[in-house]
Amino acid sequence: MTVDLHNYVATVENFPEPGVSFRDISPLMGDGVAYKQAVDEIAVFAKQLNVDLIAGPESRGFIVGSPLAYALNIGFVPARKGGKLPRKAVSASYSLEYGGENVLEIHEDAIKPGQRVLIVDDLLATGGTINATREIIEKLGGVVAGVAFIIELEALHGRDKIMQGEREVPMLSLMTY
Amino acid sequence: MTVDLHNYVATVENFPEPGVSFRDISPLMGDGVAYKQAVDEIAVFAKQLNVDLIAGPESRGFIVGSPLAYALNIGFVPARKGGKLPRKAVSASYSLEYGGENVLEIHEDAIKPGQRVLIVDDLLATGGTINATREIIEKLGGVVAGVAFIIELEALHGRDKIMQGEREVPMLSLMTY
């Protein structure tokens, strides 16, 4: 028996900016059944891709990626916001959805050349954080085996930005809005 | 067969301040075997306490707490830094270890009165974030069933701050330094 994950998404109008409908997966994460179902659905996708590691951007990507890594018995690599990692790291910058720029970083020793990495996040909007995470993984010699999201906001065309050129990778979204 | 988790802690001298030895659990999280072992050890503790929910402070608490919630088939409640949650939230402030003050918030509907909550984090230092998380949980009518950490820095006496007065709760630390 499965639940309809849509019932565990809270839609908040005009957040963080007027006119924006924010899709909040807190209710999904707070419910043991829905949370496990979502993680397990992504785990099936990850197994098909033979991934060695899960990576997720700070900080909601941690809540999707770390249980997934646990479920697959593999490691989790956080892509942290700039200046937070204590050891030597590789970084990439990206434009914020609502203006400004940010930096993500991954420890240099977190990914070995040739390792297959699945990037996950709670929500795909414009794709900026995902492309920055991908850039770092590839600088470290890793292979982005795929990308997965709980929610994809189709109107923002993040999928096209991730896939542009010859950079197509397998992608899973559990829900689209 | 179990691994020695100490082998998966990187010690970084003089970070984030001169004279401080930073204990970094990135290698532990990045290794499937060590990560699963750590989460499973905390899961045994959590089961004894009959917890309904796992709560963890942003953002390394997410990487410990969310796989634990998954392992136990229960929900995960993030205690987020101020201003990030989209819906009505309850907050508490705490002093930062290296100066300044911060705010943590939990969505008002994330915890129901009487629910038993285990608070987890990667590392117990002065206990400020844990006490703030506890304050919010109790404001919402939840019961803090226990606290658990991968690492406890004994010299900072965080344990005493959490337990002060008649507020003793079961506590687990997988490693002490």
Short mmCIF file of C-alpha atoms in Angstrom, two decimals:
data_model
loop_
_atom_site.label_atom_id
_atom_site.label_comp_id
_atom_site.label_asym_id
_atom_site.label_seq_id
_atom_site.Cartn_x
_atom_site.Cartn_y
_atom_site.Cartn_z
CA MET A 1 0.00 0.00 0.00
CA THR A 2 1.34 3.39 -0.93
CA VAL A 3 0.26 6.88 0.05
CA ASP A 4 -0.22 9.82 -2.32
CA LEU A 5 2.84 11.97 -1.62
CA HIS A 6 0.99 15.06 -2.87
CA ASN A 7 -1.01 14.94 0.35
CA TYR A 8 2.21 15.61 2.27
CA VAL A 9 3.20 18.82 0.47
CA ALA A 10 2.17 22.15 2.03
CA THR A 11 1.75 24.95 -0.48
CA VAL A 12 2.56 28.38 0.94
CA GLU A 13 1.49 31.32 -1.21
CA ASN A 14 3.72 34.41 -1.59
CA PHE A 15 6.83 32.85 0.02
CA PRO A 16 9.65 33.77 -0.08
CA GLU A 17 8.51 36.46 -2.56
CA PRO A 18 5.10 37.84 -3.61
CA GLY A 19 3.61 35.73 -6.40
CA VAL A 20 5.62 32.60 -5.57
CA SER A 21 3.88 29.40 -4.42
CA PHE A 22 6.36 27.67 -2.14
CA ARG A 23 6.13 23.86 -2.05
CA ASP A 24 7.07 22.73 1.42
CA ILE A 25 7.87 19.05 1.99
CA SER A 26 8.09 19.34 5.79
CA PRO A 27 4.86 17.32 6.22
CA LEU A 28 6.33 14.55 4.07
CA MET A 29 9.56 14.41 6.10
CA GLY A 30 7.57 14.50 9.32
CA ASP A 31 5.54 11.42 8.42
CA GLY A 32 7.35 8.10 8.75
CA VAL A 33 5.34 6.33 6.06
CA ALA A 34 5.49 9.07 3.41
CA TYR A 35 9.16 9.80 4.10
CA LYS A 36 10.17 6.14 3.79
CA GLN A 37 8.13 5.73 0.62
CA ALA A 38 9.75 8.74 -1.02
CA VAL A 39 13.28 7.63 -0.08
CA ASP A 40 12.61 4.05 -1.21
CA GLU A 41 11.31 5.22 -4.60
CA ILE A 42 14.51 7.16 -5.17
CA ALA A 43 16.52 4.16 -3.94
CA VAL A 44 15.09 1.99 -6.72
CA PHE A 45 16.23 4.60 -9.26
CA ALA A 46 19.68 4.84 -7.62
CA LYS A 47 20.19 1.07 -7.72
CA GLN A 48 19.54 1.02 -11.47
CA LEU A 49 22.29 3.61 -11.89
CA ASN A 50 24.87 1.72 -9.79
CA VAL A 51 25.80 4.74 -7.73
CA ASP A 52 28.71 4.77 -5.28
CA LEU A 53 27.77 7.92 -3.39
CA ILE A 54 24.85 10.27 -2.78
CA ALA A 55 25.44 14.04 -2.83
CA GLY A 56 22.98 16.69 -1.71
CA PRO A 57 23.17 20.48 -1.43
CA GLU A 58 22.75 22.25 1.93
CA SER A 59 20.44 21.92 3.62
CA ARG A 60 17.20 20.30 2.50
CA GLY A 61 19.21 18.10 0.15
CA PHE A 62 20.67 16.55 3.30
CA ILE A 63 17.21 15.43 4.45
CA VAL A 64 16.59 13.64 1.16
CA GLY A 65 20.12 12.39 0.48
CA SER A 66 21.27 11.07 3.83
CA PRO A 67 18.45 8.56 4.40
CA LEU A 68 18.88 7.49 0.79
CA ALA A 69 22.60 6.83 1.38
CA TYR A 70 21.68 4.89 4.53
CA ALA A 71 19.08 2.84 2.62
CA LEU A 72 21.66 1.97 -0.05
CA ASN A 73 24.45 1.34 2.47
CA ILE A 74 26.69 3.90 0.77
CA GLY A 75 28.19 7.24 1.82
CA PHE A 76 26.65 10.72 1.79
CA VAL A 77 28.53 13.79 0.57
CA PRO A 78 27.12 17.17 1.59
CA ALA A 79 27.58 20.13 -0.76
CA ARG A 80 27.87 22.83 1.88
CA LYS A 81 27.47 26.58 1.67
CA GLY A 82 30.74 28.49 1.40
CA GLY A 83 33.11 28.71 4.36
CA LYS A 84 31.64 25.91 6.46
CA LEU A 85 33.90 22.98 5.61
CA PRO A 86 36.99 22.63 7.83
CA ARG A 87 39.29 20.95 5.30
CA LYS A 88 40.45 21.56 1.74
CA ALA A 89 37.45 21.87 -0.53
CA VAL A 90 36.48 22.54 -4.13
CA SER A 91 33.79 25.13 -4.80
CA ALA A 92 31.39 26.38 -7.47
CA SER A 93 29.11 29.39 -7.47
CA TYR A 94 25.52 29.74 -8.63
CA SER A 95 22.88 32.44 -8.95
CA LEU A 96 20.14 32.45 -6.34
CA GLU A 97 16.56 32.06 -7.48
CA TYR A 98 15.55 35.34 -5.90
CA GLY A 99 18.69 37.36 -6.66
CA GLY A 100 22.32 37.26 -5.53
CA GLU A 101 24.95 34.56 -5.71
CA ASN A 102 26.03 31.72 -3.49
CA VAL A 103 28.87 29.20 -3.26
CA LEU A 104 28.75 25.46 -2.64
CA GLU A 105 31.74 23.39 -1.50
CA ILE A 106 32.66 19.73 -1.25
CA HIS A 107 35.68 18.36 0.60
CA GLU A 108 38.41 17.43 -1.85
CA ASP A 109 38.73 13.89 -0.46
CA ALA A 110 34.99 13.20 -0.47
CA ILE A 111 34.82 11.88 -4.03
CA LYS A 112 37.39 9.68 -5.76
CA PRO A 113 37.93 9.82 -9.54
CA GLY A 114 35.50 7.56 -11.34
CA GLN A 115 32.99 7.28 -8.50
CA ARG A 116 29.38 7.42 -9.64
CA VAL A 117 27.40 10.04 -7.73
CA LEU A 118 23.65 10.64 -7.58
CA ILE A 119 22.73 14.25 -6.79
CA VAL A 120 19.49 14.66 -4.87
CA ASP A 121 17.48 17.57 -3.51
CA ASP A 122 14.01 18.17 -2.19
CA LEU A 123 12.99 20.41 -5.06
CA LEU A 124 14.19 21.31 -8.55
CA ALA A 125 13.58 24.98 -9.28
CA THR A 126 15.98 26.74 -11.67
CA GLY A 127 18.67 24.07 -11.33
CA GLY A 128 21.40 26.42 -10.10
CA THR A 129 22.40 24.45 -6.99
CA ILE A 130 22.32 21.19 -8.93
CA ASN A 131 24.60 22.48 -11.66
CA ALA A 132 27.02 23.88 -9.07
CA THR A 133 27.06 20.54 -7.24
CA ARG A 134 27.65 18.78 -10.55
CA GLU A 135 30.49 21.14 -11.43
CA ILE A 136 32.27 20.32 -8.18
CA ILE A 137 31.76 16.56 -8.54
CA GLU A 138 33.20 16.67 -12.05
CA LYS A 139 36.16 18.84 -10.94
CA LEU A 140 36.94 16.05 -8.46
CA GLY A 141 36.80 13.44 -11.23
CA GLY A 142 33.47 11.97 -10.17
CA VAL A 143 30.72 10.96 -12.60
CA VAL A 144 27.22 12.34 -12.14
CA ALA A 145 25.17 9.18 -12.63
CA GLY A 146 21.83 10.94 -12.26
CA VAL A 147 19.73 13.50 -10.42
CA ALA A 148 16.61 12.98 -8.30
CA PHE A 149 14.08 15.25 -6.63
CA ILE A 150 11.00 14.91 -4.50
CA ILE A 151 9.41 17.82 -6.43
CA GLU A 152 10.07 19.38 -9.82
CA LEU A 153 8.71 22.86 -10.58
CA GLU A 154 8.20 22.45 -14.31
CA ALA A 155 7.51 26.12 -15.07
CA LEU A 156 11.07 27.06 -14.06
CA HIS A 157 12.65 24.71 -16.66
CA GLY A 158 15.41 23.53 -14.31
CA ARG A 159 15.43 20.23 -16.19
CA ASP A 160 16.51 22.00 -19.40
CA LYS A 161 19.34 23.79 -17.59
CA ILE A 162 20.66 20.56 -16.10
CA MET A 163 20.44 18.71 -19.42
CA GLN A 164 21.74 21.42 -21.75
CA GLY A 165 24.28 20.53 -24.41
CA GLU A 166 25.43 16.94 -24.25
CA ARG A 167 25.10 16.78 -20.53
CA GLU A 168 21.96 14.66 -20.33
CA VAL A 169 21.70 12.44 -17.25
CA PRO A 170 18.92 10.20 -15.95
CA MET A 171 16.50 12.22 -13.84
CA LEU A 172 13.71 11.27 -11.45
CA SER A 173 11.07 13.58 -9.95
CA LEU A 174 8.55 12.01 -7.59
CA MET A 175 6.08 14.88 -8.09
CA THR A 176 5.73 17.73 -10.58
CA TYR A 177 3.98 21.08 -10.12
CA MET B 1 31.90 -7.09 12.37
CA THR B 2 32.07 -3.47 13.37
CA VAL B 3 34.51 -0.71 12.46
CA ASP B 4 36.15 1.71 14.90
CA LEU B 5 34.28 4.94 14.27
CA HIS B 6 37.23 6.96 15.58
CA ASN B 7 39.02 6.09 12.35
CA TYR B 8 36.36 8.07 10.46
CA VAL B 9 36.80 11.36 12.33
CA ALA B 10 39.11 13.99 10.84
CA THR B 11 40.67 16.30 13.41
CA VAL B 12 41.35 19.80 12.07
CA GLU B 13 43.55 21.97 14.27
CA ASN B 14 42.81 25.69 14.72
CA PHE B 15 39.36 25.61 13.09
CA PRO B 16 37.16 27.62 13.23
CA GLU B 17 39.32 29.53 15.77
CA PRO B 18 42.97 29.33 16.82
CA GLY B 19 43.45 26.73 19.54
CA VAL B 20 40.32 24.76 18.66
CA SER B 21 40.56 21.14 17.45
CA PHE B 22 37.59 20.66 15.12
CA ARG B 23 36.22 17.10 14.96
CA ASP B 24 34.90 16.55 11.48
CA ILE B 25 32.65 13.55 10.83
CA SER B 26 32.60 13.98 7.04
CA PRO B 27 34.69 10.81 6.54
CA LEU B 28 32.19 8.86 8.65
CA MET B 29 29.21 10.11 6.63
CA GLY B 30 31.07 9.44 3.40
CA ASP B 31 31.64 5.77 4.22
CA GLY B 32 28.61 3.50 3.82
CA VAL B 33 29.69 1.01 6.48
CA ALA B 34 30.68 3.51 9.18
CA TYR B 35 27.65 5.72 8.52
CA LYS B 36 25.20 2.81 8.76
CA GLN B 37 26.88 1.50 11.90
CA ALA B 38 26.64 4.89 13.63
CA VAL B 39 22.98 5.36 12.68
CA ASP B 40 22.09 1.81 13.72
CA GLU B 41 23.75 2.25 17.13
CA ILE B 42 21.63 5.34 17.76
CA ALA B 43 18.55 3.48 16.47
CA VAL B 44 18.94 0.84 19.21
CA PHE B 45 18.97 3.65 21.79
CA ALA B 46 15.95 5.33 20.18
CA LYS B 47 13.92 2.12 20.21
CA GLN B 48 14.48 1.71 23.95
CA LEU B 49 13.06 5.21 24.44
CA ASN B 50 9.93 4.61 22.32
CA VAL B 51 10.35 7.79 20.33
CA ASP B 52 7.73 9.07 17.89
CA LEU B 53 9.91 11.58 16.05
CA ILE B 54 13.54 12.53 15.49
CA ALA B 55 14.56 16.19 15.62
CA GLY B 56 17.91 17.61 14.53
CA PRO B 57 19.33 21.14 14.34
CA GLU B 58 20.48 22.63 11.02
CA SER B 59 22.43 21.42 9.32
CA ARG B 60 24.69 18.56 10.38
CA GLY B 61 21.94 17.35 12.69
CA PHE B 62 19.98 16.63 9.51
CA ILE B 63 22.67 14.19 8.32
CA VAL B 64 22.47 12.24 11.57
CA GLY B 65 18.75 12.56 12.23
CA SER B 66 17.16 11.90 8.88
CA PRO B 67 18.69 8.46 8.24
CA LEU B 68 17.83 7.60 11.83
CA ALA B 69 14.19 8.55 11.23
CA TYR B 70 14.22 6.47 8.06
CA ALA B 71 15.73 3.48 9.90
CA LEU B 72 13.01 3.70 12.56
CA ASN B 73 10.22 4.36 10.05
CA ILE B 74 9.25 7.58 11.81
CA GLY B 75 9.27 11.27 10.84
CA PHE B 76 12.11 13.77 10.94
CA VAL B 77 11.67 17.33 12.23
CA PRO B 78 14.36 19.84 11.27
CA ALA B 79 15.16 22.68 13.68
CA ARG B 80 16.05 25.31 11.11
CA LYS B 81 17.96 28.54 11.42
CA GLY B 82 15.77 31.64 11.76
CA GLY B 83 13.74 32.89 8.79
CA LYS B 84 13.91 29.77 6.62
CA LEU B 85 10.65 28.03 7.42
CA PRO B 86 7.71 29.04 5.23
CA ARG B 87 4.90 28.42 7.72
CA LYS B 88 4.06 29.38 11.30
CA ALA B 89 6.92 28.37 13.55
CA VAL B 90 8.07 28.49 17.16
CA SER B 91 11.58 29.70 17.89
CA ALA B 92 14.27 29.79 20.57
CA SER B 93 17.61 31.57 20.62
CA TYR B 94 21.00 30.36 21.76
CA SER B 95 24.53 31.71 22.14
CA LEU B 96 27.02 30.64 19.51
CA GLU B 97 30.12 28.75 20.65
CA TYR B 98 32.43 31.37 19.14
CA GLY B 99 30.39 34.49 19.95
CA GLY B 100 27.06 35.94 18.83
CA GLU B 101 23.54 34.58 18.95
CA ASN B 102 21.38 32.49 16.68
CA VAL B 103 17.76 31.39 16.40
CA LEU B 104 16.31 27.96 15.69
CA GLU B 105 12.75 27.35 14.53
CA ILE B 106 10.39 24.41 14.19
CA HIS B 107 7.08 24.46 12.33
CA GLU B 108 4.20 24.69 14.78
CA ASP B 109 2.45 21.65 13.30
CA ALA B 110 5.55 19.46 13.28
CA ILE B 111 5.13 18.11 16.81
CA LYS B 112 1.88 17.14 18.52
CA PRO B 113 1.43 17.41 22.30
CA GLY B 114 2.70 14.31 24.05
CA GLN B 115 4.86 13.08 21.18
CA ARG B 116 8.19 11.67 22.31
CA VAL B 117 11.08 13.26 20.45
CA LEU B 118 14.75 12.25 20.30
CA ILE B 119 17.10 15.18 19.57
CA VAL B 120 20.23 14.24 17.64
CA ASP B 121 23.27 16.08 16.34
CA ASP B 122 26.69 15.19 15.01
CA LEU B 123 28.53 16.75 17.94
CA LEU B 124 27.80 17.99 21.44
CA ALA B 125 29.87 21.07 22.25
CA THR B 126 28.42 23.62 24.69
CA GLY B 127 24.86 22.31 24.31
CA GLY B 128 23.35 25.61 23.13
CA THR B 129 21.65 24.29 20.00
CA ILE B 130 20.35 21.25 21.85
CA ASN B 131 18.81 23.32 24.64
CA ALA B 132 17.21 25.66 22.08
CA THR B 133 15.79 22.68 20.17
CA ARG B 134 14.50 21.25 23.44
CA GLU B 135 12.90 24.56 24.41
CA ILE B 136 10.95 24.63 21.14
CA ILE B 137 9.86 20.99 21.41
CA GLU B 138 8.58 21.62 24.93
CA LYS B 139 6.79 24.84 23.88
CA LEU B 140 4.93 22.69 21.35
CA GLY B 141 3.95 20.20 24.07
CA GLY B 142 6.38 17.50 22.96
CA VAL B 143 8.43 15.39 25.34
CA VAL B 144 12.20 15.19 24.89
CA ALA B 145 12.74 11.45 25.30
CA GLY B 146 16.53 11.68 24.97
CA VAL B 147 19.50 13.17 23.15
CA ALA B 148 22.12 11.44 21.02
CA PHE B 149 25.39 12.48 19.39
CA ILE B 150 28.06 10.94 17.25
CA ILE B 151 30.70 12.89 19.23
CA GLU B 152 30.73 14.52 22.66
CA LEU B 153 33.42 17.09 23.49
CA GLU B 154 33.69 16.43 27.21
CA ALA B 155 35.85 19.46 28.05
CA LEU B 156 32.99 21.80 27.08
CA HIS B 157 30.56 20.28 29.62
CA GLY B 158 27.59 20.39 27.26
CA ARG B 159 26.17 17.37 29.07
CA ASP B 160 25.90 19.36 32.31
CA LYS B 161 24.09 22.20 30.54
CA ILE B 162 21.56 19.85 29.01
CA MET B 163 20.96 18.01 32.27
CA GLN B 164 20.93 20.97 34.65
CA GLY B 165 18.25 21.18 37.32
CA GLU B 166 15.68 18.40 37.08
CA ARG B 167 15.95 18.19 33.35
CA GLU B 168 17.91 14.95 33.11
CA VAL B 169 17.23 12.89 29.98
CA PRO B 170 18.83 9.71 28.61
CA MET B 171 21.88 10.58 26.54
CA LEU B 172 24.04 8.62 24.12
CA SER B 173 27.40 9.64 22.66
CA LEU B 174 29.06 7.23 20.26
CA MET B 175 32.50 8.79 20.81
CA THR B 176 33.99 11.19 23.36
CA TYR B 177 36.96 13.51 22.97
#
